[in-house]
Structures are given as structure tokens and as C-alpha cells.
Amino acid sequence: MKALLIFAFTVALSFAQESELYVLGVHPHGIVIFDGTRHEIAGQIQTRGRAPKELVPSPDGKFVYTTTDGRAKLEVVNLETRSIDRVLEITPPGYRLTIYGLVLNGKGDRLYVHVKPVRELIDRYVVDPPQIWSVDVATGKTQKVAEVPQGVAALALTKDERKLIAWGRDLYYIDVAQNRITDTFPLMNQPSPTAGALNTLALFIQFERSGIFSIPYYTRDPITAKDLMGLVNLDVANGKVDVVELGSPIPLYSAVVSPDRKHAYAVMNQLLAIDLEKKRITQITDLERTRYVANISRDGKRLFVSGAAPFIHVYDTATLQLIKTIELPGDPSVTSFRALPAR
Amino acid sequence: MNHVKPVNRKARMVERAAKHGAGDVKALQSLPLGCSLIFDPGWETDAAGGVSGLCQPVEADLYGCYDDCWWPAQVPDQLTNYLSWSDSCAAAERDWRKLDLIYPDR
Amino acid sequence: MDAVRFSLAALGVILLANGLAAEGLPVKSELVRARCGACHQVDSEQRMSRISYVRKTPEGWEETIQRMMRLHGLDLTPADGRKIEQYLSDSHGLTASELEKVAYSLASEDVEEQVPNGAVKSACTTCHSYAKIAGQRRTRQEWLNLKDFLLAMFPSLVYQHRFEDWPALCDKALPWLADEFPLETPEWKRESGQRPPQEGRWLVRGHQLGKGDYVGAITYRTAADGGFETEAVRQFADGSSVSMNGRGQWLGASAWRGSGHGSEIDRAREVFQLSADGKTQNGRWFPFQHPEQGAKEVRYRVDGSPRIAGIMPGALRRGASAVLRIYGSNFNPSLEPRDLNLGDGTTIDKVSERASDHVNIQVHVAADAKIGKCDITVGVAHMDSALTIYDKVDYIRALPEKALARLGGVRAVPRLIQFEAHAFSNGPDGIPGNADDLDLGLVKASWTLEESFTTPNDEDKKYVGSIGQDGLFTPAQEGPNPQRQRSTNNAGDVWVNASYTPEGSTAPLKTRAYLLVSVPAYRELISQ
């Protein structure tokens, strides 16, 4: 018993001393804690539902909120006890919810979720408009914030917490006090006929190192009819958007911006290093497998590439050389690979 | 997979549906009718009509598609229809032989 | 009071004009009412919610029943499942001429569809076939219900369709479909009284992939279970003959779904649709797990009058002498050469064999016979464009010219491709590649695979699979291949080369087809 206590204490201590931890969901029902300093798996937590998707850490780094079971379940993961604290029951009776978009406020007591509610009547489905709810983390009580157009994939919250940003076919800015969309940044619905629609898919969420939520876009330029790609960079703190055009398309799923905001790294079958100031691709290397997401170390020197295929590959950001391969117990579920806040 | 007793209600329903296999009304599919979208890699071909732009190997991408119902005509989906499909196989690249494909005839 | 009475009457007229009051098919099956009634309310007219307002192909109903079992707790024995499918196909099915329009999909033919509406093309057929839609008839409300159904069933479809405003497009597509495919159609009014054929004999003419054209007959006999037992014999141009025994049933008046086994096939499936006049069936039969193989076939009902099913061989060279067999029914047993006609250029020298179902004849073709297709006559029976006269083989084509195979063999059933080399004549105008070119049928070619350089240095040819000298491409196994970059699968694209040297020639004719070998479908739909 004593030995066990000492062991538990040691584990807890070593856990507390870790300063650079990451979480990602894996099949069939787990969350892997990755040590970004030692480049090894620091722990695993079994979730109640299958295939954890989005992950949002609490500001104190003690909890992670995640969606499981086909984005229908909202679980509270306790990183200290390495277990599920509870499931936030937010689905009203007679409904089915699918959750795309999850963000926590600065205090960590209020979650915003983008839900797609479906009323399951006895002989038919009735789809309610997609909407954003705020969830009281302590009680699980929900309140509708605003309805949004179909197609929202991710949520962000400005630093002053007055605006939610919903990333869908366009970027929608929702005033939390006014309960409505007050502004839209056009992506697919360009107002000018000489601007090509920016096709983005914001399912890959890891912006905490830089505060820049960066998603690759593809477009066909209406003047030249040429296909182009680039990055839509959203500064989460103030909601400002920077569209960085990069040239001919290379298939990419996602991008991550370095902590100094000078570089971005994008992945699919290749890893691209992008100089954001010069707006150019500086290096390209073939990846070991197709990958969905990458996160970046706090010092910006290491890239942790994962999602799709049961590995984390550690790359050197300066050389794009593979440093280490870490096997995962299961396939990473799309979409989050999040850095935990420093403790 | 046939030897594993499904643990939840939905899985049992899937099993029943699989056993149902009614009569001679069957399986009328040979080739897909094209699903490749503008900049998404399609299930069968990439935007250029080849396979080099597809996810590699397909097993790397299989659960991404399964989880989020990305190619509903070619891959089972976890969002609605086949919640437990991947239970027997944590990593598709390593354990793909454990996965049951869903054919109308089986 | 009079005014009120008038407006009520007017309202009634409007309701009837809109078909609202009369719409909906009563469900007379006690089994359907008992098993589906817990969720689908029955009204005073015996109409059940949802069910009474939709008509579908048998495959469409099968898919619905399986979804009810998978998601909504319906628990059916296989026998009850079959009965419900039978009832819904009989009473809420498609008519013969409605089925005919989607027959290609039901019988797994790979065709390029023409989608007549832009919104439907973009919102619907990016994921599934137009035939899946055109195989349904619904009330306006039931068409409109599909939007919520699809959003509920596939919540992520708006992300996959993010290049368009899917809900808005759906709002355009569904009303168009409601106009195009209403529950009550002229065909329904005209043909819904049609009964399925009784037992009897049918002539067949078909083409088996890799094997060639055939003629023959199939007999249907009533079986104890209410279905039919079948016995088919098919004769190929080389004189060989293949038999198949089977069983099956008519679902509704015009959908034949059967299975069979024979001298060359363990287990076959048959999918045929009956024409509105009840005289012909069109469809395919194929190995149970390989709808991509098998044969396309037409069946002609045998009645009292003489009929020609086909002639073999179907192509003759100018100046040639040959023995031909014409297959059919109710032929006069004392036919003489003067009773037959194969067109001006072909002389019938002798009738060497006569029977009510075939006639063998010796013929010669004039050296200056007109090139093209000729009608043939046997007694009073006639067949258009049945015999082809040509001067020489000008080129060959490998078919299909563009094909998609799927890896498999471990867990996935591989999707094979049977290539065929066909000889062609340039036709009367002597110019290759236009509509008057004449397909002279299957020839025995030699086959090889060749690297396609879509992606440099990927060495696809080494990995994708192999082709036999019979033209059958067998894809390699599925699964990651550690020998390839990123452990990618054995997928790839290659050229399929065919080479054939016509009789009397020394220079081989060559051609190629494009083959894409892709990954398995991990789920196959009942109606795609």
C-alpha cells in the first residue's frame, strides 16, 4: 500500500513538473498525453465514449473537455486523476446533437459549443438551425447564444470574450451580449466577382502556441482561372484575418503557426515550411504517412506531426528532418492535437 | 468479429440488420459514380484523377473518414450509422485485417 | 350559408386538384401494419405515415428496412423481412416503365449518367447516383422531408459540400424532384394494374464479359414457395453451351430478382426488369460477389408466333462461306433457303438443320456485298441489323477503355475488370472512329500491363495486380505495402495493352485502355 502511494506520488510529481504536454484523442476510446520535451507518451486516459474529437484544455491545465461517440457526448477529462470526471449532459430529451466547435472562456467556467440539433420524432427527423450554446461547466446548464448558418466547423473566442468567431463557409463574428452575428468575414461568399471563393475546412484545431488559427485555403482565381492556395490566418485574440497567398496548390489538411508568428508549417502528404513575412514556401519534405495535424513546441524548434496513422513524428523546424517516431496505441481521431497550458 | 457478441443495443441492431439479408434483392453496385470534389482528395481518385494525391496508405485516413462520415457511400460512418465499427481495431494500419467490410450480402 | 357551402365545395375541388385528398397508398398488409405501426401511424384510410407516401425499387425498400433495423430497433426475422419487402415492392413499387429508366443501376451497369438538373447534380449526385433518386416516387412533402433526413443522417455533409450552399441548393433540388417524380404518375395510373408474368419460356440473347455473345432460352416454373424455378441454356458462337438452374421471384409486376448455379458458376444473381408490354426482360446476371462480371441479357417471351433471338456468328467477311445458326422459337420445321433472307449480299446455299428453336444454314457472301448491318428473316420472323458484313478488320479496341478496379482479397472483395478486345471495321465510309464503324465482336488478344506515368517513378505496374491472357485483371491485395513510399497501398494507374493479329495478316493490331486500381469501398450500398 505504501509502495503504491509512493508510486502515485512520484507519478503525480513528475506529471506536475512537466511543462510541455500535449493531448490528442485516439481510437477506440482514449486520450494520449504526449510529453513534448522527452518525446514520449506520458499517459493515457480512457474516455467513456469512442474516438475523442475536439479537445479543449482548461486554463489551469487540469481538465480537458472533449467530444466523443460521434461528436454526441461532451466529457470532462481529469488530467490529474487520469479519468473521466463526468459527462456534461447537454442533449435535450428527444434530441440528438452533433458538436462541431468547442471553446472555453478565460476563467474556465463557461464552454461555448456549436451544436447541430436534430429532433427525433417517432417517424421523422426535424433539423433545427445550427446554433451556439453556452454551457455552465459546473452545472451543465445550457443557454442559446445565437443561430449560425450550416457549415460551422470550429469556434474561437476573442480575448475580451465579447465575440465568438465561428469558422464555417465564412467567418461569423457573434456578439455574445447581443446574441447575434454582427460581422462576417467572407471566405466562400466573396462580394467581388474578381475574388475567388476561399475554400477552407476548419476541422484541425491547434492555435494555442501562436494565437493564430491557421487553415489552408484553395481558390480558383476568377481573372486568370488559375488554382491557388494559401493560408487564412485568424488572430484569435482580436478576430483579425490575414489571407496569405502562397501559389500553386499542394494538397494540405492543416497548418500551425510558430510562437513568434513568423513561420507556419502545413501538412498532408508533405510537410511545408512557410515564411509568413515573405509569404513563401521555404522548404518541402515528404512525410512518413499522410498526416492531418501538427503542433509546435513552445520554443518553436520542434514540430509534432500526427493525426491519421498511429504515430507522432517529431521534426526539427529548421531542417525539417525527422527526429523521432513515437507509436500511438490507436489511430488519432480527427481533429485536435492541443498543447496543455503551462502549470 | 462474428464471434464477438455486440455489447450495446445499437451494435445488436447492426448485427440483426446484417443477418437479415433478405432473399434475392441485393447488392447492385459495381463501380462508384464519382465523388471527387474540387480540392478534397476523393475516395477513389485525387483531383487530378490519379491516386498519388490520396491519403497514404488509405488506412491512415480510414478512421478520419469513418469518424466524420466523410465518404458515406464508400466508408461506414460513426456519426450515425455504425458507431462501433472500429471497436475491434484501434489502429487501422496495423490491424486492418480485423475490420469487417460492410457488404449488403453478408 | 350558401356562401360557406360554396367555399367548402371550392376547397374540396382545390384539394382534389392538388391530389392532396386522394394521395397516399393504403397499406393492406397486416404484417406491415403490425411490424411498422408502432412508429408509423395508420389513418382511417389505412394509410401509414411516411410509408404510404413513397414508392421505391425493391432495392430501395430493402435499404429502408435495413436502416430501420440498424437505427430504429426494428427486429425482423429474415422471413418477415422478405414478406415486407415483397409487399412494399408489390404495392409501393415502381411500374415497369419507371423501373426501366433506372435498370442500368439496378443491374450494376457502369454508365455515365446524364443528370438533367443542375441543383440535383451538385447537391445529390456528388455522393450517389441519379438512379438512386429516379428510383423513387414521393409526394411533395416526402421529397421535402429528405433535406432534414440527410442533414440528420449525415451531419457532416455540409462540410464535404462546403464549396456550395448545400441547404440552399437542396431547397432548389427537392421541389424540382417533387415535380419530376411525384407519387402518382401517368405510368402509375396506366401500369399499376400490371401483374407479373406466369410460368413460361423465354428466348435469351446476351453477351458474357470475356466470353462473348450467346443465344439460348430460359424456362420459369412455379415453385412450391410461390416463386419460380428457372432452367437456362446458353449457347456461344464456338458451339459450347452452358446451363444454369436457379430460383427467384417477381417483386412487384416487373422486377425479377433471382439466383442460380450452373456448369460454370457456383452462385449467380439475376436482376432483370420486365417491359411495360410484358414481352421482354432486360438485365444482367453475374457471380454473386462480382457484379462487375457476368452478362448483359435480354429475354423475349415465347408465345405462339415465330421469333428470332439471334444469329451466330453475327459478322461475316465479304467473300466468305460459313455455317450460321439462327436461334429462335416456333420456326417452321420445313424451312427452305427461300424462306430465309440475310440481305442482298448473302446467299443461302442450304438449310442443314431444322428445329422449332433453331435453324443451321450454309451461306456465302458475295465479294462485293454491301458493307454494313443487314436485317434477317426466317419465315415470318424478322430481326433488324442482326448480321454484319465487313471487308476487313481495321482496328481493335480494348473495352472498357477506362476502368476502375479495387484492391482486395484479404477482407475486401476485389473488384476485377474483365477486359475485352473487339475487332472493328471502319464501316461503309472507310473512316475510323465514327458512328458507322462496325463492332465485329470479341477477338482473342494478348494482354500486358504498362506503366502509366501520371506520377513519375511510382512503379505502379509492379504493385497493382496482374492481367491474364483471357483479359481478366485481378487486383493485388488491399492493405498498406511497406515496400512503397508512405507504406501506401497497391493502388495505382496503368495502361492495359492489347495486341491481336487478324487471320491472314502478319502485322498485329494494337490498342490500350486506361486502368485505375484504387482502394476498397469499406461499405457498399444496396442501391448506390
Tab-separated table of C-alpha atoms in Angstrom, chain B residues 1 9-10 13-14 16-40 43-45 49-52 54-59 62 68-77 79-82 85 93 96-106, chain C residues 58-59 62 65-66 69-75 78 81-82 85 105-106 108 110-111 126-127 129 152-156 159-160 162-163 247-249 251 257 259 269 271 288 291 404 406 410-413 415 455 478-480 486-489 492 514 516 518-526 528:
chain	number	residue	atom	x	y	z
B	1	MET	CA	-15.915	-10.202	-35.465
B	9	ARG	CA	-28.120	-2.005	-28.342
B	10	LYS	CA	-27.086	-0.284	-31.495
B	13	MET	CA	-29.292	-3.780	-34.334
B	14	VAL	CA	-26.416	-3.666	-36.785
B	16	ARG	CA	-29.551	-8.083	-36.906
B	17	ALA	CA	-29.583	-5.957	-39.990
B	18	ALA	CA	-26.532	-7.786	-41.264
B	19	LYS	CA	-28.182	-11.159	-40.724
B	20	HIS	CA	-31.433	-10.061	-42.290
B	21	GLY	CA	-30.061	-10.456	-45.837
B	22	ALA	CA	-33.447	-10.666	-47.404
B	23	GLY	CA	-33.943	-13.025	-50.291
B	24	ASP	CA	-32.625	-12.186	-53.669
B	25	VAL	CA	-32.976	-8.439	-53.512
B	26	LYS	CA	-29.382	-7.495	-53.473
B	27	ALA	CA	-26.239	-5.660	-53.917
B	28	LEU	CA	-26.359	-3.684	-57.013
B	29	GLN	CA	-23.101	-1.929	-57.059
B	30	SER	CA	-20.040	-2.313	-59.110
B	31	LEU	CA	-18.395	0.998	-59.609
B	32	PRO	CA	-18.726	4.252	-57.765
B	33	LEU	CA	-20.290	7.109	-59.600
B	34	GLY	CA	-17.678	9.665	-58.763
B	35	CYS	CA	-17.305	11.615	-55.585
B	36	SER	CA	-14.149	13.567	-56.097
B	37	LEU	CA	-14.662	17.138	-55.031
B	38	ILE	CA	-12.759	20.184	-56.079
B	39	PHE	CA	-9.904	20.208	-53.624
B	40	ASP	CA	-10.681	17.246	-51.426
B	43	TRP	CA	-12.151	8.294	-52.140
B	44	GLU	CA	-11.032	6.613	-55.359
B	45	THR	CA	-9.070	9.313	-57.105
B	49	GLY	CA	-7.768	11.652	-61.495
B	50	GLY	CA	-4.858	9.598	-60.150
B	51	VAL	CA	-4.097	8.110	-56.760
B	52	SER	CA	-0.861	9.860	-55.795
B	54	LEU	CA	-4.833	10.357	-51.987
B	55	CYS	CA	-4.095	9.675	-48.355
B	56	GLN	CA	-1.329	7.139	-47.995
B	57	PRO	CA	-1.878	4.464	-47.065
B	58	VAL	CA	-5.669	4.624	-47.131
B	59	GLU	CA	-5.645	3.003	-43.692
B	62	LEU	CA	-9.784	5.456	-42.883
B	68	ASP	CA	-16.690	12.284	-39.506
B	69	CYS	CA	-18.716	10.496	-42.157
B	70	TRP	CA	-16.575	11.803	-44.954
B	71	TRP	CA	-17.371	9.358	-47.765
B	72	PRO	CA	-20.744	7.960	-46.709
B	73	ALA	CA	-21.134	5.941	-49.904
B	74	GLN	CA	-17.778	4.171	-49.504
B	75	VAL	CA	-16.993	4.183	-45.784
B	76	PRO	CA	-19.204	3.416	-42.780
B	77	ASP	CA	-19.787	6.424	-40.522
B	79	LEU	CA	-21.707	9.879	-36.580
B	80	THR	CA	-24.941	7.983	-37.196
B	81	ASN	CA	-24.917	4.539	-38.649
B	82	TYR	CA	-22.015	2.391	-37.443
B	85	TRP	CA	-17.455	-0.400	-36.413
B	93	GLU	CA	-2.716	0.430	-40.461
B	96	TRP	CA	-6.881	-3.639	-40.777
B	97	ARG	CA	-7.370	-7.383	-41.086
B	98	LYS	CA	-9.726	-7.194	-38.093
B	99	LEU	CA	-12.105	-4.790	-39.801
B	100	ASP	CA	-15.317	-6.083	-41.303
B	101	LEU	CA	-16.309	-4.501	-44.551
B	102	ILE	CA	-19.992	-3.817	-44.877
B	103	TYR	CA	-21.460	-5.611	-47.844
B	104	PRO	CA	-25.188	-5.887	-48.372
B	105	ASP	CA	-24.765	-9.621	-48.931
B	106	ARG	CA	-23.031	-10.538	-45.709
C	58	PRO	CA	-37.138	-3.384	-54.314
C	59	GLU	CA	-33.566	-2.389	-53.503
C	62	GLU	CA	-34.516	-3.289	-48.757
C	65	ILE	CA	-35.824	-1.906	-43.910
C	66	GLN	CA	-32.153	-2.416	-43.096
C	69	MET	CA	-33.219	-2.426	-38.182
C	70	ARG	CA	-29.859	-0.704	-37.810
C	71	LEU	CA	-31.047	2.540	-36.233
C	72	HIS	CA	-34.624	2.263	-35.042
C	73	GLY	CA	-34.892	-1.043	-33.255
C	74	LEU	CA	-36.909	-2.929	-35.855
C	75	ASP	CA	-36.387	-6.620	-35.179
C	78	PRO	CA	-35.500	-12.981	-42.323
C	81	GLY	CA	-38.252	-9.176	-43.799
C	82	ARG	CA	-38.755	-10.872	-47.136
C	85	GLU	CA	-40.133	-6.328	-48.923
C	105	SER	CA	-28.178	0.989	-61.913
C	106	LEU	CA	-30.231	-1.873	-60.525
C	108	SER	CA	-24.918	-2.716	-61.810
C	110	ASP	CA	-21.414	1.163	-65.201
C	111	VAL	CA	-22.751	4.050	-67.210
C	126	THR	CA	-21.749	14.114	-55.945
C	127	CYS	CA	-22.313	11.277	-53.440
C	129	SER	CA	-26.213	8.049	-58.468
C	152	ALA	CA	-29.712	14.283	-39.644
C	153	MET	CA	-28.242	11.136	-41.147
C	154	PHE	CA	-25.003	12.710	-42.382
C	155	PRO	CA	-24.352	15.788	-40.225
C	156	SER	CA	-21.005	16.429	-41.900
C	159	TYR	CA	-18.566	20.305	-44.697
C	160	GLN	CA	-17.924	17.946	-47.540
C	162	ARG	CA	-18.669	23.361	-48.428
C	163	PHE	CA	-17.928	24.540	-51.968
C	247	ARG	CA	-34.845	-19.681	-58.481
C	248	GLY	CA	-36.271	-16.248	-57.880
C	249	GLN	CA	-39.349	-14.126	-57.649
C	251	LEU	CA	-41.079	-8.174	-56.796
C	257	ARG	CA	-34.644	-10.987	-58.717
C	259	SER	CA	-30.193	-16.585	-58.127
C	269	ARG	CA	-27.513	-13.372	-59.132
C	271	VAL	CA	-31.501	-8.772	-61.891
C	288	PHE	CA	-22.793	-13.440	-56.512
C	291	PRO	CA	-21.496	-7.680	-60.175
C	404	LEU	CA	-11.669	1.243	-62.076
C	406	ARG	CA	-10.461	-2.165	-56.409
C	410	VAL	CA	-7.952	-10.393	-47.699
C	411	ARG	CA	-11.016	-8.684	-46.212
C	412	ALA	CA	-12.319	-6.792	-49.195
C	413	VAL	CA	-13.838	-8.498	-52.191
C	415	ARG	CA	-13.322	-5.578	-57.897
C	455	THR	CA	3.127	10.008	-61.150
C	478	GLU	CA	-5.519	-4.408	-50.076
C	479	GLY	CA	-3.623	-3.141	-47.026
C	480	PRO	CA	-0.505	-0.988	-46.598
C	486	ARG	CA	4.440	6.032	-47.050
C	487	SER	CA	3.573	2.313	-46.959
C	488	THR	CA	0.957	3.201	-49.456
C	489	ASN	CA	-1.436	0.622	-50.862
C	492	GLY	CA	-2.049	2.958	-58.993
C	514	TYR	CA	-6.583	3.014	-69.006
C	516	LEU	CA	-7.073	2.840	-62.294
C	518	SER	CA	-7.957	2.055	-56.239
C	519	VAL	CA	-8.709	1.215	-52.635
C	520	PRO	CA	-11.686	-0.863	-51.453
C	521	ALA	CA	-15.065	0.572	-50.622
C	522	TYR	CA	-15.431	-0.310	-46.944
C	523	ARG	CA	-19.160	-0.052	-47.265
C	524	GLU	CA	-21.197	-0.920	-50.294
C	525	LEU	CA	-24.721	0.376	-50.612
C	526	ILE	CA	-27.651	-1.758	-51.653
C	528	GLN	CA	-25.858	3.104	-54.943
